[in-house]
GROMACS .gro file of C-alpha atoms in nm:
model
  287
    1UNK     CA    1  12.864  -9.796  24.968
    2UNK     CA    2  12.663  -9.954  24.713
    3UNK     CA    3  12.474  -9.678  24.630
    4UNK     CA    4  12.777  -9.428  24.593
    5UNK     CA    5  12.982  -9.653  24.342
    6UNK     CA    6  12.620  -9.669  24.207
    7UNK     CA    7  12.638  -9.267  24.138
    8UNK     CA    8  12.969  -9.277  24.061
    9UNK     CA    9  12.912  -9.510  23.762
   10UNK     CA   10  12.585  -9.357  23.620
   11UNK     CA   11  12.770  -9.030  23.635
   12UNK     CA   12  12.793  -8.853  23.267
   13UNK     CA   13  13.215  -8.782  23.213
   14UNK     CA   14  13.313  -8.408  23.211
   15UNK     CA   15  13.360  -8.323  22.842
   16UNK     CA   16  13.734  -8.162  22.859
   17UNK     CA   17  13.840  -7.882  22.592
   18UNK     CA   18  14.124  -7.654  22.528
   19UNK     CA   19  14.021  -7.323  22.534
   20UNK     CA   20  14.156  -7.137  22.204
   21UNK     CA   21  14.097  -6.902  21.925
   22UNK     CA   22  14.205  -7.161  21.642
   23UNK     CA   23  13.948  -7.395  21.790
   24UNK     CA   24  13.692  -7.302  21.600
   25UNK     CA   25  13.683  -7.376  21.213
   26UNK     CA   26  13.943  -7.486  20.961
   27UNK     CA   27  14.271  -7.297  20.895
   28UNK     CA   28  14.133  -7.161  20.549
   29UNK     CA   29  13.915  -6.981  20.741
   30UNK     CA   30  13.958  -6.633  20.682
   31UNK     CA   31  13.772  -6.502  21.016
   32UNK     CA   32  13.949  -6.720  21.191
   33UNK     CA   33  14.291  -6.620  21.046
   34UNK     CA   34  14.306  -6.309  21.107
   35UNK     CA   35  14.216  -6.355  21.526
   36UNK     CA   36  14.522  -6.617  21.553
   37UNK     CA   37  14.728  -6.345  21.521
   38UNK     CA   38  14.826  -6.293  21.928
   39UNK     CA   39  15.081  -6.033  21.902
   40UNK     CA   40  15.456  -5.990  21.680
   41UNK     CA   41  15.674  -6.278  21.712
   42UNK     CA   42  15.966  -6.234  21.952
   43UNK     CA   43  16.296  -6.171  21.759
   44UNK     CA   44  16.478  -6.459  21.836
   45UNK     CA   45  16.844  -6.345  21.778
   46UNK     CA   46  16.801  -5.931  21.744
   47UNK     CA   47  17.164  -5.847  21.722
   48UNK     CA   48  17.290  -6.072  21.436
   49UNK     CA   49  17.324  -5.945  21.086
   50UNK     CA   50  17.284  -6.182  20.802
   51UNK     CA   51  17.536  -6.164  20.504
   52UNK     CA   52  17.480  -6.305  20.155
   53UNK     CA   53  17.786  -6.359  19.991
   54UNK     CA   54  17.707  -6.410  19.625
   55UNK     CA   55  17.895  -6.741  19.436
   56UNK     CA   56  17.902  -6.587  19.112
   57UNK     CA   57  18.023  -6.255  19.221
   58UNK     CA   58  18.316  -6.389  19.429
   59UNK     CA   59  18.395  -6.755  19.418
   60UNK     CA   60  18.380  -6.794  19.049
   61UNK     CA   61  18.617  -6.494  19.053
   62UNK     CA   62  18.873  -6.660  19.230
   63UNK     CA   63  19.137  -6.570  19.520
   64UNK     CA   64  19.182  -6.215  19.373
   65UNK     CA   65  18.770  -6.127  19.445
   66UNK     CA   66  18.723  -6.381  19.749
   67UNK     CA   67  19.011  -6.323  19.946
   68UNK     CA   68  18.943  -5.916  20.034
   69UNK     CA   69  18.588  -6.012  20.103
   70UNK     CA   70  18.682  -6.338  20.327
   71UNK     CA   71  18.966  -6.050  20.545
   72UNK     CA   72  18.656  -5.790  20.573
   73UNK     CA   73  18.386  -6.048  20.741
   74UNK     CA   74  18.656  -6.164  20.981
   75UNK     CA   75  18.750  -5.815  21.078
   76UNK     CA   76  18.376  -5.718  21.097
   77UNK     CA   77  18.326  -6.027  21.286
   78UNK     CA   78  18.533  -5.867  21.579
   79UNK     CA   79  18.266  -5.572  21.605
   80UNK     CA   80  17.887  -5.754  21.489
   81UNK     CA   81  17.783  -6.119  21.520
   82UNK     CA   82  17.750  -6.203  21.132
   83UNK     CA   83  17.591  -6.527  20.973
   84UNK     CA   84  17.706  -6.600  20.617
   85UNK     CA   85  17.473  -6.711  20.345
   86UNK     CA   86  17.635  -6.846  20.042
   87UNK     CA   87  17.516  -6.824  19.716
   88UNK     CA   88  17.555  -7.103  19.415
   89UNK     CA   89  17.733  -6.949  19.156
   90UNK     CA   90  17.794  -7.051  18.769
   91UNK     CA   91  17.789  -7.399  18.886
   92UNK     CA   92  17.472  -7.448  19.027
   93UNK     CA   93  17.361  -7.240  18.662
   94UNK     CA   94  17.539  -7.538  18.452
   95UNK     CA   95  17.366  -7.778  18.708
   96UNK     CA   96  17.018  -7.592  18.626
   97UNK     CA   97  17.104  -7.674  18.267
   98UNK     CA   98  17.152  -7.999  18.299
   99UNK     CA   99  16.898  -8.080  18.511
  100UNK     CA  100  16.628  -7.863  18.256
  101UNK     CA  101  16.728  -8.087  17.985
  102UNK     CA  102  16.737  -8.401  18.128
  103UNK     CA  103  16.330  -8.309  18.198
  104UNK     CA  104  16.398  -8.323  18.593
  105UNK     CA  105  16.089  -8.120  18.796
  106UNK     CA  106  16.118  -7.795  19.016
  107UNK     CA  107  16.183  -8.000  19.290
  108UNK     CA  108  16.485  -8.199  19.216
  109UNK     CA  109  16.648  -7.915  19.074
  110UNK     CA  110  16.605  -7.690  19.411
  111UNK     CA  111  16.792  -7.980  19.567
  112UNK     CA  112  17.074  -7.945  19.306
  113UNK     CA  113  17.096  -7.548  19.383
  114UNK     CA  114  17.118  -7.660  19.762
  115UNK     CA  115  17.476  -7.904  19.662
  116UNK     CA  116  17.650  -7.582  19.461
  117UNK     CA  117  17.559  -7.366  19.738
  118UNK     CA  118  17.712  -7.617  20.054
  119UNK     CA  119  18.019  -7.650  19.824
  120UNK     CA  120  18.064  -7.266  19.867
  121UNK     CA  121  17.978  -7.308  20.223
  122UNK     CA  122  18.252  -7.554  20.248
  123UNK     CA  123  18.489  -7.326  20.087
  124UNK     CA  124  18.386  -6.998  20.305
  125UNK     CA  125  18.404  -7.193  20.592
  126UNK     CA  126  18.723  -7.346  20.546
  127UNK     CA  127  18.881  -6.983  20.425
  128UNK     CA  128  18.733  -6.860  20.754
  129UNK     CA  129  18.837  -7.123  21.001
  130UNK     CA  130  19.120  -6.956  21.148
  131UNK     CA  131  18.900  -6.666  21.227
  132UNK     CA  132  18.573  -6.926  21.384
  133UNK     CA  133  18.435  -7.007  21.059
  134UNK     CA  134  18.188  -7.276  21.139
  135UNK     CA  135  17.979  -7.483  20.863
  136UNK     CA  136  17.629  -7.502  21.048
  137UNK     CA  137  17.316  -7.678  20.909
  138UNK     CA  138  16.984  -7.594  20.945
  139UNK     CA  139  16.936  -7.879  21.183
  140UNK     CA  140  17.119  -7.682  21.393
  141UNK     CA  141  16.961  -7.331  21.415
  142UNK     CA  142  16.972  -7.384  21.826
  143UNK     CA  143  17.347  -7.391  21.849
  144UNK     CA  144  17.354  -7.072  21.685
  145UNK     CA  145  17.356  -6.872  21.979
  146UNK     CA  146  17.638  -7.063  22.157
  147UNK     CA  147  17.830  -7.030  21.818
  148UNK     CA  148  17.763  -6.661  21.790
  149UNK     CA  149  17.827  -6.640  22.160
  150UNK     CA  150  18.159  -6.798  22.182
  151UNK     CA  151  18.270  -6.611  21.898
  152UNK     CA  152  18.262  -6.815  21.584
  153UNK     CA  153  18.141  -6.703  21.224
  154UNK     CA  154  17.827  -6.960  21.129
  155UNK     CA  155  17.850  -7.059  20.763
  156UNK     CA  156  17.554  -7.216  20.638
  157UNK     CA  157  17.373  -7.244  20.281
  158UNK     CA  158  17.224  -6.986  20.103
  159UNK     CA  159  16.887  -7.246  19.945
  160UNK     CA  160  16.633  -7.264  20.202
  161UNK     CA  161  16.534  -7.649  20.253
  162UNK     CA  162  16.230  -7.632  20.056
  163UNK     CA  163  16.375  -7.926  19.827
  164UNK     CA  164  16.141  -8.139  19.695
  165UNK     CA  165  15.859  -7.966  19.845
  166UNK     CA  166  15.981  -7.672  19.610
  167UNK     CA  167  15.622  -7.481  19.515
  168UNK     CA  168  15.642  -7.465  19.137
  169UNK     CA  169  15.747  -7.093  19.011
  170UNK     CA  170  15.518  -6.884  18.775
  171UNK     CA  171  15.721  -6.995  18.499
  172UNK     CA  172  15.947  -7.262  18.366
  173UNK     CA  173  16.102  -7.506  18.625
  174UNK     CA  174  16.377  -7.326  18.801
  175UNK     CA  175  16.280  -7.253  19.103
  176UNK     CA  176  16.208  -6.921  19.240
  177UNK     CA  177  16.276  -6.957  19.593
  178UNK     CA  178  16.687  -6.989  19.554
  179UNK     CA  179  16.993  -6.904  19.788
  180UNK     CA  180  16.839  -6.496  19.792
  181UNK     CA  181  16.549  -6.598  19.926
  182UNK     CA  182  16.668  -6.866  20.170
  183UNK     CA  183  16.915  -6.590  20.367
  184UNK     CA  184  16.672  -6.376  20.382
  185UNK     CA  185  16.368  -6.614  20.517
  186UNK     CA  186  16.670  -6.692  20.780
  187UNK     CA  187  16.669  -6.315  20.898
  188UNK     CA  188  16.326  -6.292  20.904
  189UNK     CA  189  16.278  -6.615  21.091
  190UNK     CA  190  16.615  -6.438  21.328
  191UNK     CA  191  16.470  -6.112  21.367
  192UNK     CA  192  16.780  -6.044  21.257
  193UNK     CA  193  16.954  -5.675  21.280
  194UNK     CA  194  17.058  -5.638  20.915
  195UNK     CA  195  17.026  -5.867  20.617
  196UNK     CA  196  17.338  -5.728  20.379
  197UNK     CA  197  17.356  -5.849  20.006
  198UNK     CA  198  17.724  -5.864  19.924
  199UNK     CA  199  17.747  -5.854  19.536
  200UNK     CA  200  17.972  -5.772  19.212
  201UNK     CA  201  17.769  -5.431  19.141
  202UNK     CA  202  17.691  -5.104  19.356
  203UNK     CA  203  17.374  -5.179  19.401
  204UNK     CA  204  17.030  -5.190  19.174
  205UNK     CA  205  17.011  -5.037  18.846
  206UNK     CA  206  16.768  -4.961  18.577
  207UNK     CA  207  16.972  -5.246  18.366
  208UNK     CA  208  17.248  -5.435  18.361
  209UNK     CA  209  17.525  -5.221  18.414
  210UNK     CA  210  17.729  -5.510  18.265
  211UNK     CA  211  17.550  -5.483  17.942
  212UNK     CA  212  17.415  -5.116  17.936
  213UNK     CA  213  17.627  -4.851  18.033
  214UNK     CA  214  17.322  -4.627  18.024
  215UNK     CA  215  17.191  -4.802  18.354
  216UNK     CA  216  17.105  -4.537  18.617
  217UNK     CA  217  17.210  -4.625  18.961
  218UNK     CA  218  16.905  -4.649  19.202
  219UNK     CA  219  16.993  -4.579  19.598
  220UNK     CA  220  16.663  -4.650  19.737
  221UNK     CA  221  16.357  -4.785  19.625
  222UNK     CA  222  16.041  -4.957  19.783
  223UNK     CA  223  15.976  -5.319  19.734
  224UNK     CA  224  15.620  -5.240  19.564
  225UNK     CA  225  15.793  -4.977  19.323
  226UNK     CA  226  16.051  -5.225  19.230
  227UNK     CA  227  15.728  -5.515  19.136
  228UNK     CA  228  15.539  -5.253  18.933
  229UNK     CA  229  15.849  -5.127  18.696
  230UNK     CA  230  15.877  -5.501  18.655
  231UNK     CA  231  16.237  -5.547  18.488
  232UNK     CA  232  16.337  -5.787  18.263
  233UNK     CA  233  16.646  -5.841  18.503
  234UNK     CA  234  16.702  -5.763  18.903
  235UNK     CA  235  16.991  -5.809  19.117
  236UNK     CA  236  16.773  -5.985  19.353
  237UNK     CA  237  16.541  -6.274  19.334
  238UNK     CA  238  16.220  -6.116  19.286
  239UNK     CA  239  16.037  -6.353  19.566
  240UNK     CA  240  16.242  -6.139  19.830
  241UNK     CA  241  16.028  -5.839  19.725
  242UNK     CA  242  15.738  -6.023  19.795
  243UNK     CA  243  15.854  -6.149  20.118
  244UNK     CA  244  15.953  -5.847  20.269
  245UNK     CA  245  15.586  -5.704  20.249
  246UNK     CA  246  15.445  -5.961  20.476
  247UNK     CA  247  15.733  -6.005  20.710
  248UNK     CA  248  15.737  -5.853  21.065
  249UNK     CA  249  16.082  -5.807  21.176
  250UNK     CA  250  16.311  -5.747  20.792
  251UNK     CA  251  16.117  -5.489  20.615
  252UNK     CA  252  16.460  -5.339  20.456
  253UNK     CA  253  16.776  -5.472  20.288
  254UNK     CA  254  17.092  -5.343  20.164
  255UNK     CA  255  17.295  -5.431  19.863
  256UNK     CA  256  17.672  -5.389  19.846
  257UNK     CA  257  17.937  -5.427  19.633
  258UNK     CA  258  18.181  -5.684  19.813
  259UNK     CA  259  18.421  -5.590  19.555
  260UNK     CA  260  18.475  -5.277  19.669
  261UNK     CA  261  18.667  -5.304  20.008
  262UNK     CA  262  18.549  -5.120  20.327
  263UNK     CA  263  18.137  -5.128  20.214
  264UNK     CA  264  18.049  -5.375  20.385
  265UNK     CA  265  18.234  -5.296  20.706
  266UNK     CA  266  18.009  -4.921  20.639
  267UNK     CA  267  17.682  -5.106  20.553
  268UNK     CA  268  17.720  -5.321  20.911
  269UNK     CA  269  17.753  -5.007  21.064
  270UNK     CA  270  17.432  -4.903  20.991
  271UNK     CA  271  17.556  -4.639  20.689
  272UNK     CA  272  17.357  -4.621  20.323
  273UNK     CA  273  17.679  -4.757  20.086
  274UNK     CA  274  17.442  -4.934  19.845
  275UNK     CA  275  17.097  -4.975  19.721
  276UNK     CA  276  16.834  -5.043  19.987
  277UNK     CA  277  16.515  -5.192  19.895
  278UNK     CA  278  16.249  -5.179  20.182
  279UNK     CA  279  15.871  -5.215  20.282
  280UNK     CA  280  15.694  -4.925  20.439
  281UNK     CA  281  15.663  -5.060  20.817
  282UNK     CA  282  15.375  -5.243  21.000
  283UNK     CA  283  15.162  -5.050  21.276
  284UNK     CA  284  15.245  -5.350  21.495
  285UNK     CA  285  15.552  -5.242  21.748
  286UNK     CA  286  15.812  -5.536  21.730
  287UNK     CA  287  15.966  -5.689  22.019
   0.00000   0.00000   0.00000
């Protein structure tokens, strides 16, 4: 007896490891990188369609602008499971201001963009309500599929939580990732069906249609086309553009003019009413 318990205590222990690809190395690892990918990422909720609805192009309009666009989701609703992103408008512009002269960093300010936004949100969802207009956070991206399943119309804000961990943009302070950007990270994170830009305009221009009436109207256009003419203005945030080259499942988006009834009842259907910006797809098949 002695002599087993003997064995048993001189006996090296068995070394225990996790048998992985990432094990290997640090993450800046470039080798290592690009074997971690294991295959596309599932799409977690294929058959929604995201919807930006634009502050400035609506809500600072008033009932006359909102209310058509507020009657067409709810009808659509009825047909498509739709999650509304909502944009800042002016306000979160005069906010910008303020916060830009008062010396306040990238950071701060993203978190001011996020307040204009939810008080759109608040607005949409209350407008809705009647028709299962729900105000959802993003601590709550699980219940979306019982929300979307029982029939209600998620509301959340357009600024993706970024916050104070806001990277710094290229130039000045405001920052670049704004309520654009944060619907369409959703989608991509979604696998969403559709991500549909609701706006004031018929789509993407050569200029500001607003101030040149020279513009030319552009229907399509790549993502890569649209970086290299380089505006001095877009209809879109320009990060977007950059996203949708690296993403997996939204490699196309549309852009509508809300103010126009029936367009974006077309665009959900799957027709070309607007200007649609897209990357050239992946060899990877998505799930």
């Amino acid at each position: 007896m002695s002599d087993d318990n003997s064995t048993i205590q001189t006996e090296a222990p068995r070394r225990r490891t996790i048998q992985t690809p990432l094990r290997e190395g640090t993450f800046e690892y470039r080798d290592l990188l690009k074997g971690s990918d294991y295959g596309p990422p599932i799409r977690v909720l294929p058959d929604v369609n995201l919807v930006k609805v634009g502050g400035q192009s609506f809500f600072d309009r008033g009932r006359s602008a909102v209310w058509p666009v507020v009657e067409e989701i709810a009808a659509c609703a009825k047909q498509h499971q739709i999650i509304v992103g909502m944009g800042g408008g002016t306000r979160s512009r005069h906010a910008y201001s303020i916060g830009l002269e008062l010396g306040l960093p990238t950071g701060i300010i993203a978190a001011i963009g996020a307040s204009t936004s939810l008080q759109n949100a608040h607005l949409m969802q209350i407008l809705l309500a009647k028709h299962g207009g729900i105000l959802t956070s993003f601590e709550e991206f699980e219940k979306l599929p019982l929300y979307l399943r029982v029939g209600c119309i998620p509301i959340m804000v357009g600024m993706p939580p970024f916050h104070h961990w806001e990277r710094p943009p290229a130039t000045g302070r405001i920052p670049a990732n704004r309520t654009d950007a944060g619907v369409y990270l959703m989608a991509e994170f979604l696998g969403a069906r559709s991500m549909i830009y609701v706006k004031d305009e018929d789509g993407l221009y050569t200029d500001d249609p607003k101030k040149n009436p020279e513009a030319t109207f552009i229907p399509k256009i790549s993502a890569q086309e649209l970086l290299d003419m380089d505006p001095n203005d877009l209809i879109i945030e320009r990060v977007v553009l950059e996203y949708m080259q690296r993403a997996v499942h939204v490699r196309e988006v549309q852009i509508v003019n809300g103010l126009k009834p029936g367009l974006l009842t077309r665009a959900l259907a799957g027709e070309h009413v607007g200007t649609i910006i897209y990357a050239p797809s992946t060899e990877s098949s998505l799930i």
